[in-house]
Coordinates of C-alpha atoms and ligand atoms in Angstrom, one line a residue:
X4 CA -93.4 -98.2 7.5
X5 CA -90.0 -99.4 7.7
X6 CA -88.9 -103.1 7.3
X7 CA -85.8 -103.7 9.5
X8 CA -83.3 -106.6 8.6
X9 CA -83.8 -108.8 10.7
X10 CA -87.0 -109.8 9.4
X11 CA -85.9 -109.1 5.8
X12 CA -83.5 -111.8 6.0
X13 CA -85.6 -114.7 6.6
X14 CA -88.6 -113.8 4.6
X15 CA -90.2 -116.8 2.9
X16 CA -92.7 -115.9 0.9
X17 CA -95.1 -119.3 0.1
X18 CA -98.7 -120.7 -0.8
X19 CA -98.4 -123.9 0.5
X20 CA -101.4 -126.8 0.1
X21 CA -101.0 -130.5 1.1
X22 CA -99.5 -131.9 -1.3
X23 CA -96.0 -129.3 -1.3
X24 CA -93.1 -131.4 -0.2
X25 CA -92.5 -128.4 2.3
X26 CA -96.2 -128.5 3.9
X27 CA -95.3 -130.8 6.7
X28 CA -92.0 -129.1 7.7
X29 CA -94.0 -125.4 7.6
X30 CA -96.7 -126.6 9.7
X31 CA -93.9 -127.2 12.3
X32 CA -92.0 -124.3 12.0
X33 CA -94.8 -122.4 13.8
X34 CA -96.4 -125.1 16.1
X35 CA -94.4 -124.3 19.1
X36 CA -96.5 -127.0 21.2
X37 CA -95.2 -130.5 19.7
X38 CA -98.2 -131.9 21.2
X39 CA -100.4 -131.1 18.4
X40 CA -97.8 -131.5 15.5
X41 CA -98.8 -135.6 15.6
X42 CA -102.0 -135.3 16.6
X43 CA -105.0 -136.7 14.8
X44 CA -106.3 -133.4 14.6
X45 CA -107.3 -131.7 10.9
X46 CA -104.9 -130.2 8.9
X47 CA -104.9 -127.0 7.3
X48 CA -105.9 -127.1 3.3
X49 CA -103.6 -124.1 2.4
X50 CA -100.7 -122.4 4.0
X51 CA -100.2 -118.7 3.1
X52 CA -97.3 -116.1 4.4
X53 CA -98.6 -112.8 3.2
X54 CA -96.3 -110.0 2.7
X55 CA -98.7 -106.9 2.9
X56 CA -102.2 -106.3 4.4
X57 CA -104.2 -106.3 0.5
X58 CA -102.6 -110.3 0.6
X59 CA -104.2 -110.5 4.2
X60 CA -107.9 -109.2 3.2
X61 CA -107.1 -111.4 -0.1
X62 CA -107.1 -114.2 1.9
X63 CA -109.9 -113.2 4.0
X64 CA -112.1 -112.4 1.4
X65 CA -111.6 -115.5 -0.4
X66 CA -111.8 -118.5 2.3
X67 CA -115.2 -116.8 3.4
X68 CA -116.2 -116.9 0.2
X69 CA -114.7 -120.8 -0.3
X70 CA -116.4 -121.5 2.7
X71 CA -113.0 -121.8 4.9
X72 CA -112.2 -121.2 8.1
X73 CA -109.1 -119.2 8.5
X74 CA -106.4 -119.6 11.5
X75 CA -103.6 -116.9 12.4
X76 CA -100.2 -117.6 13.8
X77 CA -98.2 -115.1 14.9
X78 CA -95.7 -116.4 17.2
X79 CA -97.8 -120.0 17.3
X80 CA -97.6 -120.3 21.3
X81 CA -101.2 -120.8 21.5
X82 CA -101.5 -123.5 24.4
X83 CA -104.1 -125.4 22.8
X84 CA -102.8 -125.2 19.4
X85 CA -105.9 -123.2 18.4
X86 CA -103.5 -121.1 15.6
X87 CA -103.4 -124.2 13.6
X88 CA -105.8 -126.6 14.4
X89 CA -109.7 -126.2 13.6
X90 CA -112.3 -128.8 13.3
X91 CA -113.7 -127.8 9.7
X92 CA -111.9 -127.1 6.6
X93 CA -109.6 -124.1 7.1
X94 CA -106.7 -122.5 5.8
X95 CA -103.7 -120.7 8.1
X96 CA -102.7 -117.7 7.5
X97 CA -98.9 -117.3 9.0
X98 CA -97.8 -113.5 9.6
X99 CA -94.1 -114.3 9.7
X100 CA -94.0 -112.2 6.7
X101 CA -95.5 -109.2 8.5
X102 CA -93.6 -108.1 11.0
X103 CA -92.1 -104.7 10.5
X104 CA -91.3 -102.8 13.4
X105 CA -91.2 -98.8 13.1
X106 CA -90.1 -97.0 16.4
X107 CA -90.3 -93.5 16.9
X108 CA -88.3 -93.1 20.1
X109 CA -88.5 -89.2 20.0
X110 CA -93.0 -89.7 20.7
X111 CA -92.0 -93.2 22.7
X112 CA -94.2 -95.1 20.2
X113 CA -94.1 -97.7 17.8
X114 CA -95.9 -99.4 15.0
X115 CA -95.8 -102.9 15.1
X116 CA -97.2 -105.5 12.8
X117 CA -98.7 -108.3 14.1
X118 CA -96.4 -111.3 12.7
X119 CA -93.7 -110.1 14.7
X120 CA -92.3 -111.6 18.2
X121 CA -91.4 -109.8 21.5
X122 CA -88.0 -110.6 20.7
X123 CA -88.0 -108.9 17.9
X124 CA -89.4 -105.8 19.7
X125 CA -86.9 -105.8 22.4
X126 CA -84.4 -105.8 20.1
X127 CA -85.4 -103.4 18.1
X128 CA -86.0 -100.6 21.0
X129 CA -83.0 -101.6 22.5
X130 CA -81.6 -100.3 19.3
X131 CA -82.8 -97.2 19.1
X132 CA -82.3 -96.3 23.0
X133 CA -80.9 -97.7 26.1
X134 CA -83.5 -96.2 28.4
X135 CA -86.9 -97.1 26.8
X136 CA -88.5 -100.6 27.1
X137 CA -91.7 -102.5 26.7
X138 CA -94.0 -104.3 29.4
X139 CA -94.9 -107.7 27.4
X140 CA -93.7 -111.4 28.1
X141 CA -90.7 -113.1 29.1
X142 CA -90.0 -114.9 26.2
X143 CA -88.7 -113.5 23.2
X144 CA -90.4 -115.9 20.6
X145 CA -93.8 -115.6 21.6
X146 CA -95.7 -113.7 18.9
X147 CA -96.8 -109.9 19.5
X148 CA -100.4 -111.0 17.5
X149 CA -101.5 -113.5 20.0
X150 CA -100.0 -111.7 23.3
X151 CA -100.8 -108.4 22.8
X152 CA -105.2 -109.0 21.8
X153 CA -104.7 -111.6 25.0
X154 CA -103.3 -109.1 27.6
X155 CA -99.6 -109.8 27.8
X156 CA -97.9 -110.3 31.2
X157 CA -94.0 -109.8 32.2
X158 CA -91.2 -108.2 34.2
X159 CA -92.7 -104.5 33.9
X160 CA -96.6 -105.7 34.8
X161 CA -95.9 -103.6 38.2
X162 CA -95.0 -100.8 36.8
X163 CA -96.7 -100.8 33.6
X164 CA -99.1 -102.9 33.2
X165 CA -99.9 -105.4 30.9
X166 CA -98.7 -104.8 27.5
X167 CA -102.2 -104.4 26.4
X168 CA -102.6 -101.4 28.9
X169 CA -99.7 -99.9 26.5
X170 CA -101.5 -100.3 23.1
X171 CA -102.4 -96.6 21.7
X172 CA -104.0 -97.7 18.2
X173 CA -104.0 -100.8 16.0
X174 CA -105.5 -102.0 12.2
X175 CA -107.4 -105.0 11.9
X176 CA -109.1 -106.7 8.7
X177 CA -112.8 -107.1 9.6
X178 CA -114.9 -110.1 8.1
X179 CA -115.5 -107.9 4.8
X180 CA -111.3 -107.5 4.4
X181 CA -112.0 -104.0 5.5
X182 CA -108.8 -102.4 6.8
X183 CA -110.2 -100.3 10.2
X184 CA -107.6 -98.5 12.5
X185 CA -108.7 -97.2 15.7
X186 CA -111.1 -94.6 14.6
X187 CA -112.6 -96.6 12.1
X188 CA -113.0 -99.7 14.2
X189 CA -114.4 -97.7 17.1
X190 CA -113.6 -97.5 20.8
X191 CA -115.7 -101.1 21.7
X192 CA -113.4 -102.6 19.3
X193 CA -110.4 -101.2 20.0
X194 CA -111.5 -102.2 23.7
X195 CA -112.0 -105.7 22.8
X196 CA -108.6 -106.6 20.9
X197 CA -106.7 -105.5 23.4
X198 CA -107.5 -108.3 26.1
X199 CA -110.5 -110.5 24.7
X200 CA -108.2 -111.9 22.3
X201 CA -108.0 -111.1 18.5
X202 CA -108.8 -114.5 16.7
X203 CA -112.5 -113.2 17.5
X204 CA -112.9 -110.3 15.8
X205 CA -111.2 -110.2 12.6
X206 CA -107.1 -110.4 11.8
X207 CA -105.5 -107.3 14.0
X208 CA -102.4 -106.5 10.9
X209 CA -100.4 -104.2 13.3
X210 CA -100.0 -102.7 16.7
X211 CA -99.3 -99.0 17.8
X212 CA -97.8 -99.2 21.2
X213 CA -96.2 -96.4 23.9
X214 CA -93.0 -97.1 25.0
X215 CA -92.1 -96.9 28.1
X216 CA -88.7 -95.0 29.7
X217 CA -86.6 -97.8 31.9
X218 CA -83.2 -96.3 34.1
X219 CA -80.1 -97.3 32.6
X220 CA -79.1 -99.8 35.4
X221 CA -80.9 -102.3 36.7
X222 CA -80.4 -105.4 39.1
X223 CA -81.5 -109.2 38.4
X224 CA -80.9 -111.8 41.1
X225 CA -82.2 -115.1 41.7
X226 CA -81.8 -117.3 44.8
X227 CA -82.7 -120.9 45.0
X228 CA -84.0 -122.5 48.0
X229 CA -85.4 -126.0 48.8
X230 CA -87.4 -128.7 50.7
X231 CA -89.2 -127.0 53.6
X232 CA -87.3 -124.0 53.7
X233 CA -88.4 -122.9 50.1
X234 CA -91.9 -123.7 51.4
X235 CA -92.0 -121.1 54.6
X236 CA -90.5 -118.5 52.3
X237 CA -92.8 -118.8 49.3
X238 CA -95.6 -118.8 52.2
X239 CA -93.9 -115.7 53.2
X240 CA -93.4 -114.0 50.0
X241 CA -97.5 -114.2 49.1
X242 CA -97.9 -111.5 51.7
X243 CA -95.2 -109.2 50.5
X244 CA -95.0 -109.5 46.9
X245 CA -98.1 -107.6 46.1
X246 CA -96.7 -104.7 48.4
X247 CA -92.8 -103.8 47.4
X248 CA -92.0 -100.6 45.2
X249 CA -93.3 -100.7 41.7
X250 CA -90.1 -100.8 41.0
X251 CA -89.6 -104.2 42.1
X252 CA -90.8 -107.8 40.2
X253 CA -89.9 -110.5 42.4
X254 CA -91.4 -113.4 41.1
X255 CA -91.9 -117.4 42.1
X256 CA -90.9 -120.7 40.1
X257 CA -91.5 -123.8 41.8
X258 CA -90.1 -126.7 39.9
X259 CA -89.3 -130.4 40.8
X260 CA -85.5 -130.9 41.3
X261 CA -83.1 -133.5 42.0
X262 CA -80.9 -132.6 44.9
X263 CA -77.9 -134.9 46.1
X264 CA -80.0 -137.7 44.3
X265 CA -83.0 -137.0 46.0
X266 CA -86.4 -135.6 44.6
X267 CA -87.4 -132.3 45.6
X268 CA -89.4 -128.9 44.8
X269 CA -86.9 -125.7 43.9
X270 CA -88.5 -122.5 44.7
X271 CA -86.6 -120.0 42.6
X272 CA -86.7 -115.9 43.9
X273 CA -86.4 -114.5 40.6
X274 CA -86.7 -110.4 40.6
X275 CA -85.9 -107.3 38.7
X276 CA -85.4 -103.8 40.1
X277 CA -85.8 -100.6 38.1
X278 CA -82.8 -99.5 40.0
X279 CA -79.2 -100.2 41.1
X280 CA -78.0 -102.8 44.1
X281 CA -77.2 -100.8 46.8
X282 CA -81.1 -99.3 46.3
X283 CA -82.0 -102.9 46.3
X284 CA -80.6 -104.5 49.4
X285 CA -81.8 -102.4 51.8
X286 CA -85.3 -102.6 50.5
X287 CA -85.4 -106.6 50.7
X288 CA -83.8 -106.1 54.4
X289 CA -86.8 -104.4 55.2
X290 CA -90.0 -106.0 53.2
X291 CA -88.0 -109.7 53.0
X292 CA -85.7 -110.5 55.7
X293 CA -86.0 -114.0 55.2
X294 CA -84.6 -114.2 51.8
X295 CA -81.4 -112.6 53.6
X296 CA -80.6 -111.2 49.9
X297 CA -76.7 -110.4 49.7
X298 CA -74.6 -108.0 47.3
X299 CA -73.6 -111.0 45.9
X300 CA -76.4 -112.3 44.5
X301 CA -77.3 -109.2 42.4
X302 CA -76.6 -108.6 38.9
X303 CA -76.5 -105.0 37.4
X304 CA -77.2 -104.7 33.6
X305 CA -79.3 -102.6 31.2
X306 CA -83.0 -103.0 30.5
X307 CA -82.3 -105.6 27.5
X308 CA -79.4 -107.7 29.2
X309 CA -82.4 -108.1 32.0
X310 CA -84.9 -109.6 29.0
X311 CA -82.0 -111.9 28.0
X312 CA -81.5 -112.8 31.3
X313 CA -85.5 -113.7 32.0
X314 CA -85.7 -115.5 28.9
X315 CA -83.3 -117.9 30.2
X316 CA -80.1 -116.7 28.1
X317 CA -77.7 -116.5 31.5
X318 CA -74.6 -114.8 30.2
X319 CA -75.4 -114.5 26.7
X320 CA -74.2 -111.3 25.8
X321 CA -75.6 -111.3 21.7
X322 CA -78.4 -109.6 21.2
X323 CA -79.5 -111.6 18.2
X324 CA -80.6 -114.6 20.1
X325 CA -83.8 -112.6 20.5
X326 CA -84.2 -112.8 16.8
X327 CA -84.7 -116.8 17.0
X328 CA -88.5 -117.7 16.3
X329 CA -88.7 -120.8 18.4
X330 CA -89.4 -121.1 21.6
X331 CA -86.0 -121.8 23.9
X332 CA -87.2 -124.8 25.7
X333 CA -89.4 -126.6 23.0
X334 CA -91.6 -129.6 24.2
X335 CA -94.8 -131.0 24.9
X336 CA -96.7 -129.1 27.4
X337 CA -100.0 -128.3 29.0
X338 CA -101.2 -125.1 31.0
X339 CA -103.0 -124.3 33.1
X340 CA -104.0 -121.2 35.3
X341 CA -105.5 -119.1 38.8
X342 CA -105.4 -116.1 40.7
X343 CA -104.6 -116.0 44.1
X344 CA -106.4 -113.5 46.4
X345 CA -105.8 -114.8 50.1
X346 CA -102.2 -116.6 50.8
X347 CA -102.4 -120.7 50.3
X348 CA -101.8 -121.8 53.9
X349 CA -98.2 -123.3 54.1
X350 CA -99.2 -126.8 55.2
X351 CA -101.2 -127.1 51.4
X352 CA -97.4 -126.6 49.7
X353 CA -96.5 -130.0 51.3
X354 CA -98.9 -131.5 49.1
X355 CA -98.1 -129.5 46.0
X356 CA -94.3 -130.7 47.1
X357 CA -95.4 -134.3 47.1
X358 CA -97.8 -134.3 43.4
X359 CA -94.8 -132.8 42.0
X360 CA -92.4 -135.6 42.6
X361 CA -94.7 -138.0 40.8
X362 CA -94.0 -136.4 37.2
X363 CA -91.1 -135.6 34.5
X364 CA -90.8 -131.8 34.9
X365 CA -93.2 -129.5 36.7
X366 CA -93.5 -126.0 37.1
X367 CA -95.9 -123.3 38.7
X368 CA -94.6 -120.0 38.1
X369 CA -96.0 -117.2 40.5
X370 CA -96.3 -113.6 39.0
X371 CA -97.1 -110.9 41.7
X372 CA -99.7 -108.0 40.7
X373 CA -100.1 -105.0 43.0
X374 CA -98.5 -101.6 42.0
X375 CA -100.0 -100.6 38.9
X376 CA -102.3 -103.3 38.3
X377 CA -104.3 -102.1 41.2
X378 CA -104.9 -99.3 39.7
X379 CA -106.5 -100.2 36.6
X380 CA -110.2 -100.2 36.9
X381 CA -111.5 -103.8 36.0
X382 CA -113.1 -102.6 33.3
X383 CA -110.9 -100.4 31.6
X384 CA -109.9 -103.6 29.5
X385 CA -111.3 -107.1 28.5
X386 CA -108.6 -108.4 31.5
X387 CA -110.1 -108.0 35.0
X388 CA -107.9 -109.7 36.8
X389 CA -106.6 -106.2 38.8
X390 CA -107.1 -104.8 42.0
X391 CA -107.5 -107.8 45.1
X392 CA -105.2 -110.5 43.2
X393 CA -101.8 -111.1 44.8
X394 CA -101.0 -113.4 41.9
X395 CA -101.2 -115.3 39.1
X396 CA -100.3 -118.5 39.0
X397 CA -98.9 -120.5 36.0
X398 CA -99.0 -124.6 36.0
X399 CA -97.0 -126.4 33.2
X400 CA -96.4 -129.6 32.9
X401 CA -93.6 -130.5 30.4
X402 CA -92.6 -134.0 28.6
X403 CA -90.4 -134.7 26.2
X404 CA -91.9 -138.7 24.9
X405 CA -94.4 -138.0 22.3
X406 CA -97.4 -140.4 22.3
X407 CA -100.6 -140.5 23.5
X408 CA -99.9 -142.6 26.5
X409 CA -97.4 -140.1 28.2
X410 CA -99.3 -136.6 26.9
X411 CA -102.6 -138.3 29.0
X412 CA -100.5 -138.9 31.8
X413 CA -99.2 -135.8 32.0
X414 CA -102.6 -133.8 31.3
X415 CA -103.9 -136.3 33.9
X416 CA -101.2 -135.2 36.4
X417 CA -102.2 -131.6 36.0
X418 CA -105.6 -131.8 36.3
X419 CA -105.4 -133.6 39.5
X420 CA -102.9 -130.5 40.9
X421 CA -105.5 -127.9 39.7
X422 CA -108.0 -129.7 41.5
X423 CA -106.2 -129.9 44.4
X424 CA -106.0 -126.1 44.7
X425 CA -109.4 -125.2 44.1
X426 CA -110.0 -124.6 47.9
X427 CA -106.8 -121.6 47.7
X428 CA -107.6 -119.6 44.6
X429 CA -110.1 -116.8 43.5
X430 CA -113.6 -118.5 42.9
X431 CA -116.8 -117.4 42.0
X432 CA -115.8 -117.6 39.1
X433 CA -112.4 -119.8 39.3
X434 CA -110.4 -117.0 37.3
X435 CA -108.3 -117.4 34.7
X436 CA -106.0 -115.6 31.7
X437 CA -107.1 -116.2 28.7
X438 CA -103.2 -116.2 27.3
X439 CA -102.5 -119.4 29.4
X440 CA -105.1 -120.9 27.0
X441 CA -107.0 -124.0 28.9
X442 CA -110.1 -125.8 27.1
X443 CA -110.3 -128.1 30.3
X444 CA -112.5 -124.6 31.4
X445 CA -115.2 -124.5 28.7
X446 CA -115.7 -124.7 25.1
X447 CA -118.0 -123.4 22.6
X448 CA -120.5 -126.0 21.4
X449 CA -119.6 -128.0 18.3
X450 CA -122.0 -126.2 15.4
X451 CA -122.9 -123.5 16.9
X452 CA -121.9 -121.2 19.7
X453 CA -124.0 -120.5 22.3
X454 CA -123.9 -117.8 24.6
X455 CA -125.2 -119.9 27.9
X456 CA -122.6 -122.7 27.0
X457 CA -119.7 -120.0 26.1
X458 CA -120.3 -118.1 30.0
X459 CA -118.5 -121.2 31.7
X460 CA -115.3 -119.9 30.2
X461 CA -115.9 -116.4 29.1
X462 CA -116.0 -115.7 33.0
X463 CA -113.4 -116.6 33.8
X464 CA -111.2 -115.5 31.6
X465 CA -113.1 -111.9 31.6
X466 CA -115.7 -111.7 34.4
X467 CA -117.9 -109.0 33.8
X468 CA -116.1 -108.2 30.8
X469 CA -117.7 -111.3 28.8
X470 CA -121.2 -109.5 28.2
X471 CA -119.6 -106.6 26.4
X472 CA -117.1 -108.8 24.5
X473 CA -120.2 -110.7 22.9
X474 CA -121.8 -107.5 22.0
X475 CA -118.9 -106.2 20.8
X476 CA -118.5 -109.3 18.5
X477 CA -122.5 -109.4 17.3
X478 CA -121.4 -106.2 15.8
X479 CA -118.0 -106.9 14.7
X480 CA -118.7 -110.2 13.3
X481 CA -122.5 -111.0 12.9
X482 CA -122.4 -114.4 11.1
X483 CA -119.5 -115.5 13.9
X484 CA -117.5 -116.0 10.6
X485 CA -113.8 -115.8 13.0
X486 CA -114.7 -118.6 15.2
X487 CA -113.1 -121.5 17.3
X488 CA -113.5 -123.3 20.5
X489 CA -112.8 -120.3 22.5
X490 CA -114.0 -117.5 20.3
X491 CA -116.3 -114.8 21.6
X492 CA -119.8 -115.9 20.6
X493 CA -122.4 -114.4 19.0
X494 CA -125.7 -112.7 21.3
X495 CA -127.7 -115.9 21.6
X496 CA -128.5 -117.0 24.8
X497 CA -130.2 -120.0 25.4
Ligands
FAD518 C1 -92.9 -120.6 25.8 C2 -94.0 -119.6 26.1 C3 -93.7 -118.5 26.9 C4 -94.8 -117.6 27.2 N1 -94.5 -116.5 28.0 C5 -95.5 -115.6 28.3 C6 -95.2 -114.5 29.2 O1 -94.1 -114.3 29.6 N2 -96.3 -113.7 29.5 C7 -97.5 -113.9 29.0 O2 -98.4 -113.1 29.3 N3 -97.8 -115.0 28.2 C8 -96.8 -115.8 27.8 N4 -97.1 -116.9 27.1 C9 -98.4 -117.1 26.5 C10 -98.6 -116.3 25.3 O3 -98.8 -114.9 25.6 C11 -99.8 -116.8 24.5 O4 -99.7 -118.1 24.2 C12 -100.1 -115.9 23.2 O5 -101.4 -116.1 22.8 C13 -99.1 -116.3 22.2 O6 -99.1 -115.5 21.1 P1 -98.5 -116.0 19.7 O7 -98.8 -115.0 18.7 O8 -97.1 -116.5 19.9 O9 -99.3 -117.3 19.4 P2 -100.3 -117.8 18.2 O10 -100.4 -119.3 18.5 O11 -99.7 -117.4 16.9 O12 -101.6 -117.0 18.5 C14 -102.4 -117.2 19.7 C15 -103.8 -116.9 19.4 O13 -103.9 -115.6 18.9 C16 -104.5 -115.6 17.6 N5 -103.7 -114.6 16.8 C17 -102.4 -114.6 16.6 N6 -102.1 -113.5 15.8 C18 -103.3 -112.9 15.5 C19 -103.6 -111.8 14.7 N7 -102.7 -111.1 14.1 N8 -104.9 -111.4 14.7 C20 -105.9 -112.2 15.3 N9 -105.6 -113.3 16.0 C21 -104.3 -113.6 16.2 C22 -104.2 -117.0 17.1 O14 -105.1 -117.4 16.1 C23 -104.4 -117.8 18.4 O15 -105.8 -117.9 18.6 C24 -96.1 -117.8 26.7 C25 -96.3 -118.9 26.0 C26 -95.3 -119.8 25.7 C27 -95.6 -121.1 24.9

């Protein structure tokens, strides 16, 4: 497997424990949610960056044996902080080191180890060929070991998929620092990592993924509204986003604004097309009048310009900003998530409009399915959260004070919004994706886990899928050695 330069060039090899000068800065490097880098919470007792897989079943083999718990960060986006933070003595285990990337753009596959980000991935495809891409996230530091085993959800998901649907073969280090690729692991576990999360069932060291072919041109545009206006068309949009070409993401961010001095909500129509303008146009004439899209709004670019452009990176034109390893808009955040199967009525988004005047910087991003999604069989992975769903919906809630006093506020705040749309969003369970990672929803009990206790969440992350994730991990991981709050439990059912 080839190592390419970008990652050669900021290698930093390290043992770290608590007492290295550089402990507290390296614990930060990859904690991407300031929230936890103050908190009260345990530290790790070592630090390792392991260059090749023997120094990853190294470690493996000897914190089980030490009696440690181990953490993996990746890309360290983890919502609740769960890739550093554990309540018994543990040690983390940071892949930045490991993060080769080897395409083969002749087959329209690559190998992909596990520390690197979907930045990096872009960036690599993009130079190898202007016409092949890769469904995963939006933004390019989020880490392909944590986004890929949770399902992984972006501009492509209509016409692709998640990027888990896109995973041909992977190696993981089991609880006995076995190295297993797909036919050793077996098809349940190959199942199981690419959805139910990996921090479960062992350390996944690499990724084999399909690429897929994107058309040379393609055509960003995003139009703001606001006030009661954005609220009739984002009423509108839920019962035609689900329905447009495959070729067509046109997304939803709502996010409190101030307007001529005046608080408001700006509902942002943000959309790709897998095709050229003139294709465009006349398809939003016809499926979304009221937007009254122009020629003007649209942007025509290549496949990776379009990534730059999502991640927030408006008329950057260098490439290399995909290669930074921390996260664009860095602050203290909490997330929460649903599914939305019927359209909210429009007279609920006055409310929404109103809670979201009352804090700092709010968001709820609205990502439609439909296309392919509704034709992946619930089953096929650990993510069931296909056919039926309009779309997901994202809530942040971003400050920038660190303290207890404002993080409570804020977690308070979105709570109460969450709440507040219980009676509009897919129930029975309340659904939710596992990569917008939420303990508000469930958590396994303190010493032990327990199946009973872990079905609150496990359904609704995975529905259905939860029963074969625990038998999956009884065989996996017996003793429930790779455990944390949200871990697939053991069979044990109260
Ligand atoms: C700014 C931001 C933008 C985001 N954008 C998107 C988006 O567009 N689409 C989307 O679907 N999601 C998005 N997410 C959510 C993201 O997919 C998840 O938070 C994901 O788990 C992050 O992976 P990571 O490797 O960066 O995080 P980490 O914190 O490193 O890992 C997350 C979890 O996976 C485990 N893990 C990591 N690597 C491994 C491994 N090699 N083996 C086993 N377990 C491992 C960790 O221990 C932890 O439990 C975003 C998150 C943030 C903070």
């Amino acid at each position: 497997m080839s190592c390419h330069s970008a990652a050669n060039a900021s290698t930093k090899q390290y043992i770290h424990s608590t007492d290295s000068p550089m402990y507290s800065s390296l614990l930060q490097s990859f904690q991407q949610n300031p929230r936890w880098v103050n908190s009260k919470t345990r530290k790790p007792l070592f630090m390792v960056a392991p260059t090749n897989e023997s120094e990853i079943q190294a470690a493996v083999i000897c914190s089980k044996a030490n009696g440690l718990q181990i953490r993996v960060v990746s890309g360290g986006h983890d919502y609740e902080g769960l890739s550093y933070r554990c309540g018994s003595p543990f040690i983390v285990i940071d892949l930045i080191n490991y993060r080769s990337i080897d395409i083969d753009s002749g087959l329209q596959t690559a190998w992909v180890q596990a520390g690197a980000t979907i930045g990096e991935l872009y960036h690599e495809i993009a130079g190898k060929s202007p016409v092949l891409g890769f469904p995963a996230g939006l933004y390019p530091s989020v880490g392909v070991g944590g986004h890929l085993s949770g399902g992984g959800l972006g501009t492509l998901v209509r016409k692709f998929g998640l990027a888990a649907d896109n995973i041909v073969d992977a190696t993981i280090v089991d609880v006995n620092g076995k190295i297993l690729d797909r036919k050793a692991m077996g098809e349940d576990i190959f199942w199981a990592i690419r959805g139910g999360g990996g921090s479960s069932f062992g350390i996944i060291t690499s990724w084999k993924i399909k690429l897929v072919e994107v058309p040379s041109k393609v055509t960003v545009f995003t139009v703001g509204k606001i006030g009661k206006e954005a609220q009739k068309l984002v009423h509108r949009w839920q019962y035609i986003a689900d329905k447009l070409s495959e070729d067509l993401f046109l997304r939803v961010i709502l996010q409190n604004s101030d307007v001529n001095g005046t608080r408001t909500v700006k509902a942002s129509f943000n959309s790709l097309f897998l095709g050229e303008a003139d294709k465009l146009i006349p398809l939003m004439s016809n499926a979304f009048p009221e937007l009254d899209l122009k020629s003007e709004n649209c942007i025509e670019m290549n496949w990776i310009q379009s990534v730059l452009y999502f991640a927030g990176f408006i008329n950057q034109e260098n490439l290399n900003v995909l290669l930074n390893r921390t996260t664009l808009f860095k602050s203290n955040f909490k997330g929460k998530s649903d599914f939305v199967q019927n359209p909210i009525p429009e007279t609920a988004f006055d409310e929404i409009w109103e809670k979201f005047s009352r804090v700092e910087s709010a968001f709820m991003l609205l990502d439609p399915f439909g296309a392919r999604m509704d034709e992946i069989p619930d089953y096929e992975l650990p993510f069931p959260h296909r056919k039926g769903n309009l779309y997901n919906i994202q809530y942040l809630v971003k400050w920038q004070k660190d303290g207890i006093v404002e993080s409570k506020r804020n977690v308070e705040w979105i709570r109460d919004l969450y709440e507040y749309m219980t009676p509009f969003v897919a129930h029975s369970p309340r659904a939710a994706y596992f990569n917008y990672r939420d303990l508000d929803i469930g958590t396994n009990t303190k010493d032990d886990t327990n199946c009973s206790k872990a079905m609150i969440w496990g359904t609704k992350y995975f529905k259905g899928n939860f029963e074969k994730l625990v038998q999956v991990k009884t065989r996996i991981d017996p003793e429930n050695y790779f455990r944390n709050e949200q871990s697939i439990p053991v069979m044990k059912y109260a």
